[in-house]
mmCIF file of C-alpha atoms in Angstrom:
data_model
loop_
_atom_site.group_PDB
_atom_site.id
_atom_site.type_symbol
_atom_site.label_atom_id
_atom_site.label_comp_id
_atom_site.label_asym_id
_atom_site.label_seq_id
_atom_site.Cartn_x
_atom_site.Cartn_y
_atom_site.Cartn_z
ATOM 1 C CA MET V 7 -14.084 32.524 6.579
ATOM 2 C CA ALA V 8 -17.018 30.369 5.472
ATOM 3 C CA GLU V 9 -15.036 28.936 2.553
ATOM 4 C CA ARG V 10 -12.124 28.109 4.839
ATOM 5 C CA LYS V 11 -14.461 26.365 7.288
ATOM 6 C CA SER V 12 -16.145 24.356 4.547
ATOM 7 C CA GLY V 13 -12.743 23.369 3.196
ATOM 8 C CA ALA V 14 -11.660 22.120 6.641
ATOM 9 C CA VAL V 15 -14.895 20.132 6.962
ATOM 10 C CA SER V 16 -14.348 18.675 3.518
ATOM 11 C CA ASP V 17 -10.773 17.623 4.356
ATOM 12 C CA ALA V 18 -11.979 16.061 7.605
ATOM 13 C CA GLY V 19 -14.650 14.171 5.700
ATOM 14 C CA VAL V 20 -12.109 12.757 3.193
ATOM 15 C CA TRP V 21 -9.766 11.854 6.068
ATOM 16 C CA ALA V 22 -12.564 10.062 7.938
ATOM 17 C CA MET V 23 -13.767 8.256 4.809
ATOM 18 C CA ASN V 24 -10.274 6.918 4.139
ATOM 19 C CA ILE V 25 -9.780 5.672 7.721
ATOM 20 C CA ILE V 26 -13.260 4.075 7.963
ATOM 21 C CA SER V 27 -13.107 2.425 4.535
ATOM 22 C CA SER V 28 -9.516 1.184 4.908
ATOM 23 C CA VAL V 29 -10.044 -0.241 8.372
ATOM 24 C CA GLY V 30 -13.580 -1.437 7.578
ATOM 25 C CA ILE V 31 -12.579 -3.453 4.519
ATOM 26 C CA ILE V 32 -9.998 -5.389 6.526
ATOM 27 C CA MET V 33 -12.570 -6.244 9.203
ATOM 28 C CA ALA V 34 -15.228 -7.093 6.608
ATOM 29 C CA ASN V 35 -12.866 -9.320 4.610
ATOM 30 C CA LYS V 36 -11.730 -11.094 7.768
ATOM 31 C CA GLN V 37 -15.343 -11.802 8.715
ATOM 32 C CA VAL V 38 -16.127 -13.042 5.204
ATOM 33 C CA MET V 39 -13.078 -15.315 4.797
ATOM 34 C CA SER V 40 -12.446 -16.462 8.356
ATOM 35 C CA PRO V 41 -13.581 -19.996 9.296
ATOM 36 C CA ALA V 42 -15.111 -18.418 12.387
ATOM 37 C CA GLY V 43 -17.065 -16.061 10.122
ATOM 38 C CA TYR V 44 -18.689 -17.018 6.795
ATOM 39 C CA ALA V 45 -15.781 -19.204 5.597
ATOM 40 C CA PHE V 46 -15.795 -17.708 2.087
ATOM 41 C CA SER V 47 -12.287 -18.963 1.372
ATOM 42 C CA PHE V 48 -12.154 -17.598 -2.180
ATOM 43 C CA ALA V 49 -9.816 -14.646 -1.785
ATOM 44 C CA THR V 50 -8.923 -14.408 -5.465
ATOM 45 C CA PHE V 51 -12.550 -14.395 -6.590
ATOM 46 C CA LEU V 52 -13.442 -11.813 -3.909
ATOM 47 C CA THR V 53 -10.657 -9.575 -5.220
ATOM 48 C CA GLY V 54 -12.140 -9.905 -8.703
ATOM 49 C CA LEU V 55 -15.481 -8.699 -7.359
ATOM 50 C CA HIS V 56 -13.745 -5.694 -5.801
ATOM 51 C CA PHE V 57 -12.238 -4.669 -9.120
ATOM 52 C CA LEU V 58 -15.477 -5.347 -11.004
ATOM 53 C CA VAL V 59 -17.349 -2.875 -8.809
ATOM 54 C CA THR V 60 -14.441 -0.419 -8.983
ATOM 55 C CA SER V 61 -14.472 -0.688 -12.803
ATOM 56 C CA LEU V 62 -18.220 -0.016 -12.957
ATOM 57 C CA VAL V 63 -17.891 3.027 -10.696
ATOM 58 C CA GLY V 64 -14.962 4.341 -12.718
ATOM 59 C CA TYR V 65 -16.948 3.901 -15.959
ATOM 60 C CA VAL V 66 -19.752 6.238 -14.820
ATOM 61 C CA PRO V 67 -17.791 9.549 -15.255
ATOM 62 C CA LYS V 68 -16.683 8.426 -18.706
ATOM 63 C CA ALA V 69 -20.234 7.561 -19.731
ATOM 64 C CA LEU V 70 -21.472 10.942 -18.518
ATOM 65 C CA GLY V 71 -18.585 12.767 -20.213
ATOM 66 C CA ILE V 72 -17.296 14.163 -16.926
ATOM 67 C CA SER V 73 -13.787 12.707 -16.951
ATOM 68 C CA SER V 74 -11.029 14.443 -18.900
ATOM 69 C CA SER V 75 -9.018 12.912 -21.722
ATOM 70 C CA SER V 76 -6.708 10.172 -20.511
ATOM 71 C CA GLN V 77 -3.106 9.381 -21.359
ATOM 72 C CA ASN V 78 -2.313 6.489 -23.694
ATOM 73 C CA VAL V 79 -0.469 3.600 -22.027
ATOM 74 C CA PRO V 80 0.683 0.559 -24.070
ATOM 75 C CA LEU V 81 -1.519 -2.502 -23.514
ATOM 76 C CA GLN V 82 1.445 -4.752 -22.702
ATOM 77 C CA ASP V 83 2.484 -2.399 -19.899
ATOM 78 C CA LEU V 84 -1.044 -2.418 -18.477
ATOM 79 C CA ILE V 85 -1.216 -6.237 -18.648
ATOM 80 C CA PHE V 86 2.130 -6.645 -16.902
ATOM 81 C CA PHE V 87 1.149 -4.154 -14.222
ATOM 82 C CA SER V 88 -2.228 -5.896 -13.766
ATOM 83 C CA ILE V 89 -0.481 -9.246 -13.238
ATOM 84 C CA VAL V 90 1.731 -7.770 -10.508
ATOM 85 C CA ALA V 91 -1.253 -5.999 -8.923
ATOM 86 C CA ASN V 92 -3.307 -9.229 -9.009
ATOM 87 C CA VAL V 93 -0.553 -11.115 -7.230
ATOM 88 C CA SER V 94 -0.256 -8.309 -4.701
ATOM 89 C CA ILE V 95 -3.909 -7.963 -3.741
ATOM 90 C CA THR V 96 -4.641 -11.714 -3.894
ATOM 91 C CA ALA V 97 -1.664 -12.550 -1.665
ATOM 92 C CA MET V 98 -2.800 -9.798 0.728
ATOM 93 C CA ASN V 99 -6.236 -11.333 1.008
ATOM 94 C CA LEU V 100 -4.786 -14.802 1.444
ATOM 95 C CA SER V 101 -2.489 -13.450 4.156
ATOM 96 C CA LEU V 102 -5.489 -11.901 5.903
ATOM 97 C CA MET V 103 -7.423 -15.191 5.601
ATOM 98 C CA LEU V 104 -4.584 -17.396 6.918
ATOM 99 C CA ASN V 105 -2.998 -15.078 9.526
ATOM 100 C CA THR V 106 -4.224 -13.057 12.463
ATOM 101 C CA VAL V 107 -5.277 -9.458 11.840
ATOM 102 C CA GLY V 108 -2.360 -8.222 13.953
ATOM 103 C CA PHE V 109 0.314 -10.136 12.004
ATOM 104 C CA TYR V 110 -1.348 -9.216 8.694
ATOM 105 C CA GLN V 111 -1.171 -5.508 9.501
ATOM 106 C CA ILE V 112 2.346 -5.667 10.902
ATOM 107 C CA ALA V 113 3.531 -7.464 7.776
ATOM 108 C CA LYS V 114 2.088 -4.639 5.695
ATOM 109 C CA LEU V 115 4.314 -2.192 7.550
ATOM 110 C CA SER V 116 7.352 -3.828 5.959
ATOM 111 C CA ILE V 117 6.197 -2.802 2.455
ATOM 112 C CA ALA V 118 7.798 0.670 2.585
ATOM 113 C CA PRO V 119 11.195 -0.638 3.754
ATOM 114 C CA VAL V 120 11.091 -3.347 1.062
ATOM 115 C CA VAL V 121 10.421 -0.636 -1.529
ATOM 116 C CA CYS V 122 13.472 1.174 -0.167
ATOM 117 C CA VAL V 123 15.652 -1.946 -0.549
ATOM 118 C CA MET V 124 14.351 -2.701 -4.049
ATOM 119 C CA GLU V 125 15.106 0.842 -5.163
ATOM 120 C CA MET V 126 18.624 0.516 -3.809
ATOM 121 C CA ILE V 127 19.136 -2.721 -5.727
ATOM 122 C CA PHE V 128 17.300 -2.126 -9.002
ATOM 123 C CA ARG V 129 17.359 1.668 -9.348
ATOM 124 C CA ASP V 130 20.652 2.438 -7.592
ATOM 125 C CA LYS V 131 19.063 4.920 -5.234
ATOM 126 C CA HIS V 132 20.845 6.183 -2.142
ATOM 127 C CA PHE V 133 19.168 6.706 1.243
ATOM 128 C CA SER V 134 20.278 8.440 4.417
ATOM 129 C CA ARG V 135 21.496 6.674 7.543
ATOM 130 C CA GLU V 136 18.280 7.615 9.339
ATOM 131 C CA VAL V 137 16.184 5.839 6.683
ATOM 132 C CA LYS V 138 18.320 2.711 6.908
ATOM 133 C CA MET V 139 18.116 2.668 10.723
ATOM 134 C CA SER V 140 14.312 2.970 10.634
ATOM 135 C CA VAL V 141 14.176 0.058 8.174
ATOM 136 C CA VAL V 142 16.157 -2.077 10.648
ATOM 137 C CA ILE V 143 13.730 -1.210 13.456
ATOM 138 C CA VAL V 144 10.711 -2.151 11.305
ATOM 139 C CA VAL V 145 12.338 -5.454 10.315
ATOM 140 C CA LEU V 146 13.157 -6.272 13.970
ATOM 141 C CA GLY V 147 9.574 -5.514 14.994
ATOM 142 C CA VAL V 148 8.096 -7.666 12.245
ATOM 143 C CA GLY V 149 10.570 -10.419 13.117
ATOM 144 C CA ILE V 150 9.560 -10.418 16.801
ATOM 145 C CA CYS V 151 5.888 -10.616 15.805
ATOM 146 C CA THR V 152 6.608 -13.492 13.440
ATOM 147 C CA VAL V 153 8.571 -15.536 16.019
ATOM 148 C CA THR V 154 6.214 -14.921 18.957
ATOM 149 C CA ASP V 155 2.870 -15.335 17.114
ATOM 150 C CA VAL V 156 2.227 -19.077 17.524
ATOM 151 C CA ARG V 157 -0.684 -18.885 15.038
ATOM 152 C CA VAL V 158 1.601 -17.962 12.153
ATOM 153 C CA ASN V 159 1.781 -20.990 9.841
ATOM 154 C CA ALA V 160 4.069 -21.665 6.911
ATOM 155 C CA GLN V 161 1.401 -21.096 4.263
ATOM 156 C CA GLY V 162 0.269 -17.805 5.827
ATOM 157 C CA PHE V 163 3.876 -16.594 6.239
ATOM 158 C CA ILE V 164 4.683 -17.357 2.576
ATOM 159 C CA CYS V 165 1.555 -15.492 1.426
ATOM 160 C CA ALA V 166 2.540 -12.505 3.559
ATOM 161 C CA CYS V 167 6.054 -12.459 2.046
ATOM 162 C CA VAL V 168 4.698 -12.707 -1.504
ATOM 163 C CA ALA V 169 2.163 -9.959 -0.745
ATOM 164 C CA VAL V 170 4.813 -7.597 0.598
ATOM 165 C CA ALA V 171 7.241 -8.210 -2.303
ATOM 166 C CA ALA V 172 4.504 -7.880 -4.989
ATOM 167 C CA THR V 173 3.039 -4.750 -3.402
ATOM 168 C CA ALA V 174 6.463 -3.128 -3.137
ATOM 169 C CA TRP V 175 7.173 -3.845 -6.797
ATOM 170 C CA GLN V 176 3.713 -2.549 -7.718
ATOM 171 C CA GLN V 177 4.404 0.762 -5.997
ATOM 172 C CA ILE V 178 7.698 1.101 -7.849
ATOM 173 C CA ARG V 179 5.893 0.459 -11.148
ATOM 174 C CA ILE V 180 3.282 3.097 -10.306
ATOM 175 C CA GLU V 181 6.039 5.658 -9.810
ATOM 176 C CA TYR V 182 7.635 4.496 -13.099
ATOM 177 C CA PHE V 183 4.326 4.872 -14.991
ATOM 178 C CA GLN V 184 3.703 8.315 -13.506
ATOM 179 C CA GLU V 185 7.159 9.495 -14.622
ATOM 180 C CA LYS V 186 6.992 7.928 -18.086
ATOM 181 C CA TYR V 187 3.394 8.552 -19.086
ATOM 182 C CA SER V 188 2.424 11.494 -16.788
ATOM 183 C CA ILE V 189 -0.584 9.550 -15.495
ATOM 184 C CA SER V 190 -2.234 9.851 -12.095
ATOM 185 C CA SER V 191 -2.696 6.873 -9.780
ATOM 186 C CA PHE V 192 -6.484 7.108 -10.074
ATOM 187 C CA GLU V 193 -6.338 7.165 -13.872
ATOM 188 C CA LEU V 194 -4.009 4.178 -13.824
ATOM 189 C CA LEU V 195 -6.487 2.379 -11.570
ATOM 190 C CA SER V 196 -9.355 3.073 -14.001
ATOM 191 C CA LYS V 197 -7.272 1.564 -16.831
ATOM 192 C CA THR V 198 -6.108 -1.560 -15.019
ATOM 193 C CA ALA V 199 -9.222 -2.338 -12.938
ATOM 194 C CA PRO V 200 -11.209 -3.860 -15.851
ATOM 195 C CA ILE V 201 -8.230 -6.056 -16.846
ATOM 196 C CA GLN V 202 -7.809 -7.189 -13.253
ATOM 197 C CA ALA V 203 -11.532 -7.813 -12.799
ATOM 198 C CA ILE V 204 -11.856 -10.000 -15.916
ATOM 199 C CA SER V 205 -8.695 -12.034 -15.219
ATOM 200 C CA LEU V 206 -9.480 -12.587 -11.540
ATOM 201 C CA LEU V 207 -13.106 -13.530 -12.068
ATOM 202 C CA ILE V 208 -12.121 -16.070 -14.772
ATOM 203 C CA PHE V 209 -9.040 -17.617 -13.193
ATOM 204 C CA GLY V 210 -9.911 -16.871 -9.546
ATOM 205 C CA PRO V 211 -12.094 -19.931 -8.885
ATOM 206 C CA PHE V 212 -9.400 -22.248 -10.270
ATOM 207 C CA SER V 213 -6.702 -20.537 -8.204
ATOM 208 C CA ASP V 214 -8.821 -20.726 -5.056
ATOM 209 C CA TYR V 215 -9.552 -24.413 -5.647
ATOM 210 C CA TYR V 216 -5.827 -25.106 -6.026
ATOM 211 C CA LEU V 217 -5.008 -23.230 -2.827
ATOM 212 C CA ASN V 218 -7.910 -24.323 -0.597
ATOM 213 C CA HIS V 219 -9.377 -27.399 -2.348
ATOM 214 C CA ALA V 220 -12.753 -25.663 -2.149
ATOM 215 C CA ASN V 221 -15.193 -25.368 -5.039
ATOM 216 C CA LEU V 222 -16.915 -22.019 -5.433
ATOM 217 C CA LEU V 223 -20.017 -23.680 -6.850
ATOM 218 C CA ASN V 224 -20.385 -25.771 -3.695
ATOM 219 C CA TYR V 225 -20.338 -22.755 -1.373
ATOM 220 C CA LYS V 226 -23.657 -22.311 0.402
ATOM 221 C CA ALA V 227 -24.094 -18.557 0.667
ATOM 222 C CA SER V 228 -26.195 -17.177 3.495
ATOM 223 C CA VAL V 229 -27.854 -13.785 3.616
ATOM 224 C CA GLY V 230 -25.182 -12.564 6.012
ATOM 225 C CA ALA V 231 -22.365 -13.727 3.725
ATOM 226 C CA VAL V 232 -23.905 -11.944 0.723
ATOM 227 C CA LEU V 233 -24.368 -8.735 2.709
ATOM 228 C CA PHE V 234 -20.788 -8.769 3.977
ATOM 229 C CA ILE V 235 -19.448 -9.433 0.451
ATOM 230 C CA LEU V 236 -21.433 -6.441 -0.839
ATOM 231 C CA LEU V 237 -20.131 -4.390 2.071
ATOM 232 C CA SER V 238 -16.573 -5.465 1.230
ATOM 233 C CA CYS V 239 -16.994 -4.429 -2.439
ATOM 234 C CA THR V 240 -18.498 -1.077 -1.410
ATOM 235 C CA LEU V 241 -15.701 -0.337 1.028
ATOM 236 C CA ALA V 242 -13.119 -1.235 -1.672
ATOM 237 C CA VAL V 243 -14.519 1.514 -3.890
ATOM 238 C CA PHE V 244 -14.536 4.080 -1.088
ATOM 239 C CA CYS V 245 -11.014 3.050 -0.079
ATOM 240 C CA ASN V 246 -9.659 3.576 -3.614
ATOM 241 C CA VAL V 247 -11.479 6.858 -4.196
ATOM 242 C CA SER V 248 -10.642 8.352 -0.776
ATOM 243 C CA GLN V 249 -6.997 7.391 -1.128
ATOM 244 C CA TYR V 250 -6.810 9.288 -4.423
ATOM 245 C CA MET V 251 -8.537 12.305 -2.815
ATOM 246 C CA CYS V 252 -6.171 12.234 0.157
ATOM 247 C CA ILE V 253 -3.084 12.231 -2.097
ATOM 248 C CA GLY V 254 -4.405 15.343 -3.778
ATOM 249 C CA ARG V 255 -5.332 17.180 -0.565
ATOM 250 C CA PHE V 256 -2.764 16.369 2.106
ATOM 251 C CA SER V 257 0.984 16.659 2.356
ATOM 252 C CA ALA V 258 3.239 13.613 2.433
ATOM 253 C CA VAL V 259 3.658 13.855 6.199
ATOM 254 C CA SER V 260 -0.090 14.139 6.791
ATOM 255 C CA PHE V 261 -0.717 11.131 4.550
ATOM 256 C CA GLN V 262 1.842 9.106 6.527
ATOM 257 C CA VAL V 263 0.205 10.101 9.822
ATOM 258 C CA LEU V 264 -3.094 8.966 8.323
ATOM 259 C CA GLY V 265 -1.500 5.603 7.549
ATOM 260 C CA HIS V 266 -0.222 5.234 11.134
ATOM 261 C CA MET V 267 -3.686 6.034 12.494
ATOM 262 C CA LYS V 268 -5.167 3.276 10.310
ATOM 263 C CA THR V 269 -2.517 0.840 11.551
ATOM 264 C CA VAL V 270 -3.360 1.549 15.191
ATOM 265 C CA CYS V 271 -7.083 1.245 14.497
ATOM 266 C CA VAL V 272 -6.637 -2.069 12.670
ATOM 267 C CA LEU V 273 -4.485 -3.503 15.464
ATOM 268 C CA ILE V 274 -6.944 -2.461 18.210
ATOM 269 C CA LEU V 275 -10.014 -3.735 16.359
ATOM 270 C CA GLY V 276 -8.190 -6.906 15.426
ATOM 271 C CA TRP V 277 -7.426 -7.611 19.063
ATOM 272 C CA VAL V 278 -10.982 -6.860 20.146
ATOM 273 C CA LEU V 279 -12.876 -8.670 17.382
ATOM 274 C CA PHE V 280 -10.648 -11.566 16.334
ATOM 275 C CA ASP V 281 -7.491 -12.066 18.404
ATOM 276 C CA SER V 282 -8.110 -12.773 22.056
ATOM 277 C CA GLN V 283 -4.585 -13.809 23.149
ATOM 278 C CA LEU V 284 -1.708 -11.378 23.288
ATOM 279 C CA THR V 285 1.739 -11.626 24.856
ATOM 280 C CA PHE V 286 4.187 -8.964 25.894
ATOM 281 C CA LYS V 287 6.476 -9.932 22.992
ATOM 282 C CA ASN V 288 3.583 -9.518 20.549
ATOM 283 C CA ILE V 289 2.943 -6.030 21.813
ATOM 284 C CA LEU V 290 6.692 -5.207 21.850
ATOM 285 C CA GLY V 291 7.104 -6.329 18.232
ATOM 286 C CA MET V 292 4.060 -4.399 17.060
ATOM 287 C CA ALA V 293 5.209 -1.284 18.899
ATOM 288 C CA MET V 294 8.703 -1.518 17.371
ATOM 289 C CA ALA V 295 7.271 -1.922 13.880
ATOM 290 C CA VAL V 296 4.948 1.084 14.264
ATOM 291 C CA ILE V 297 7.697 3.247 15.770
ATOM 292 C CA GLY V 298 10.063 2.220 13.024
ATOM 293 C CA MET V 299 7.493 3.153 10.413
ATOM 294 C CA VAL V 300 6.987 6.589 12.008
ATOM 295 C CA LEU V 301 10.749 7.150 12.006
ATOM 296 C CA TYR V 302 10.938 5.966 8.396
ATOM 297 C CA SER V 303 8.303 8.505 7.360
ATOM 298 C CA TRP V 304 10.144 11.297 9.180
ATOM 299 C CA ALA V 305 13.490 10.331 7.667
ATOM 300 C CA ARG V 306 12.089 10.156 4.137
ATOM 301 C CA HIS V 307 10.451 13.554 4.546
ATOM 302 C CA LEU V 308 13.735 15.042 5.815
ATOM 303 C CA GLU V 309 15.578 13.460 2.876
ATOM 304 C CA LYS V 310 13.033 14.915 0.447
ATOM 305 C CA GLN V 311 13.490 18.403 1.912
ATOM 306 C CA VAL V 312 17.263 18.151 1.466
ATOM 307 C CA LYS V 313 16.840 17.061 -2.143
ATOM 308 C CA GLU V 314 14.435 19.919 -2.854
ATOM 309 C CA SER V 315 16.853 22.486 -1.390
ATOM 310 C CA VAL V 316 19.655 20.989 -3.441
ATOM 311 C CA THR V 317 17.776 21.105 -6.727
ATOM 312 C CA LYS V 318 17.206 24.852 -6.270
ATOM 313 C CA THR V 319 20.937 25.366 -6.688
ATOM 314 C CA SER V 320 23.170 24.708 -9.696
ATOM 315 C CA MET V 321 24.898 21.684 -8.190
ATOM 316 C CA THR V 322 25.901 18.993 -10.623
ATOM 317 C CA GLU V 323 24.551 15.423 -10.404
ATOM 318 C CA GLU V 324 27.940 14.283 -9.080
ATOM 319 C CA GLU V 325 27.831 16.871 -6.278
ATOM 320 C CA ILE V 326 24.272 15.825 -5.409
ATOM 321 C CA ARG V 327 25.340 12.163 -5.264
ATOM 322 C CA LEU V 328 28.265 13.025 -2.970
ATOM 323 C CA LEU V 329 25.945 15.012 -0.732
ATOM 324 C CA MET V 330 23.527 12.056 -0.428
ATOM 325 C CA GLU V 331 26.413 9.717 0.343
ATOM 326 C CA SER V 332 27.611 12.082 3.069
ATOM 327 C CA MET V 333 24.146 11.818 4.640
ATOM 328 C CA GLU V 334 24.638 8.028 4.776
ATOM 329 C CA SER V 335 27.991 8.277 6.548
ATOM 330 C CA GLY V 336 26.919 10.790 9.176
ATOM 331 C CA PRO V 337 24.557 13.581 10.169
ATOM 332 C CA LEU V 338 24.230 16.503 7.833
ATOM 333 C CA LYS V 339 26.214 19.414 9.347
ATOM 334 C CA ASP V 340 27.387 22.691 7.905
ATOM 335 C CA VAL V 341 26.860 21.682 4.283
ATOM 336 C CA GLU V 342 27.495 24.565 1.960
ATOM 337 C CA LEU V 343 25.248 24.496 -1.050
ATOM 338 C CA ALA V 344 26.669 25.644 -4.357
ATOM 339 C CA GLN V 345 25.755 29.159 -5.324
ATOM 340 C CA PRO V 346 24.092 29.843 -8.700
ATOM 341 C CA LYS V 347 26.634 30.357 -11.392
ATOM 342 C CA VAL V 348 26.598 33.749 -13.085
ATOM 343 C CA GLN V 349 27.195 33.728 -16.800
ATOM 344 C CA PRO V 350 29.691 36.415 -17.934
#
C-alpha cells in the first residue's frame, strides 16, 4: 500500500513538473524577448543557451558513470537531425517573439495534423476517417485564429509556418531514428544537444542580426534580464527531462491529456499576462482547435487499438491495408478478424 501511494505521488510530481516547466518556459521566454519585457530579441542565441545547459546536465551522468552504454548513430544523421531541430526550435522562439501567446500556442496545435499529412505523403500511411475529420477541425480553428487576430503579421505568420513544418518533420525523424537505431528520445537528445548548442551559439548572433538588425554585443543586460534568461534555461532542462519521464510512465492517452492541460494553461496565462484584447471569433477559433486536437488524440488511440488487435492475428499485410482503407470509407462494423492458421 505504501509503495503504491509513493508511486502515485511520484507520478503526480512528474506530471506537475512537466506542466509547470512547459508552461513556465513559454511565459519566461515571452517576458525575455517581448518588447514590453526585456527586449532580448535574440531567439536563436537563446536557444543555443538552452541546449548548452541541457548538454551540461546530460554530461553529468556520463561523467559519473551512471548512464548505460549508448547506441551508435552515424555523425551525418546526427548533423542533419540537428539542423532540422535547430530550425524547429528557433522558428518556434521567433514565432513566440513576433506573435501573441494565444496564436503561438494555437499554431503549435497544428503540428500533429501536419505530421499526419506528411506521413500520408512521404511514408504512404493510411489514417481513419475520424483522424482526417479531426485534422479538418484543427485547421479550421487555426484558420479562424489567424484571420481574426489583428496582431498577426506576415513575418510572425511565416515563422509559425516554418516552425510547424520543421517540428513535424523532426518528430517523423525521431520515430525513424528510434526504429532504425533502437535509441530512446532522451538518448537522442543527449547526442544532438551538444551539436545544436555549438552551432546555435556560433551562428545564432549572425542569424539574429539578419532577422532583427540587432547586435548582441550592443544589448544592455539588466539584472532582471539575466535572471529571466537563467530561469528560461533551467526550465528548458526540466521540460526536456520531465517529458522523457512522462513518456516512460504514462499511457499515450494520458500524455495527450497532459498536452491539452498545458495548452489550456498557456492560453489562460497568455490572456492574463500578455494579451488583453479578445474577441468572440478568437475564442471560437481557439476552442475549435483544442476540441479538434482532443478528437485527433482519441481517433489516433482508437486506430492504434485496431492495429494492435489486427497484429495479434495472422492477417497478411494486404488484408491489414484493406482493413485500414475500410476505416477511411466508413465506421468499423462487424469486421471479422482472420483466425490463426493451423499448420497440418
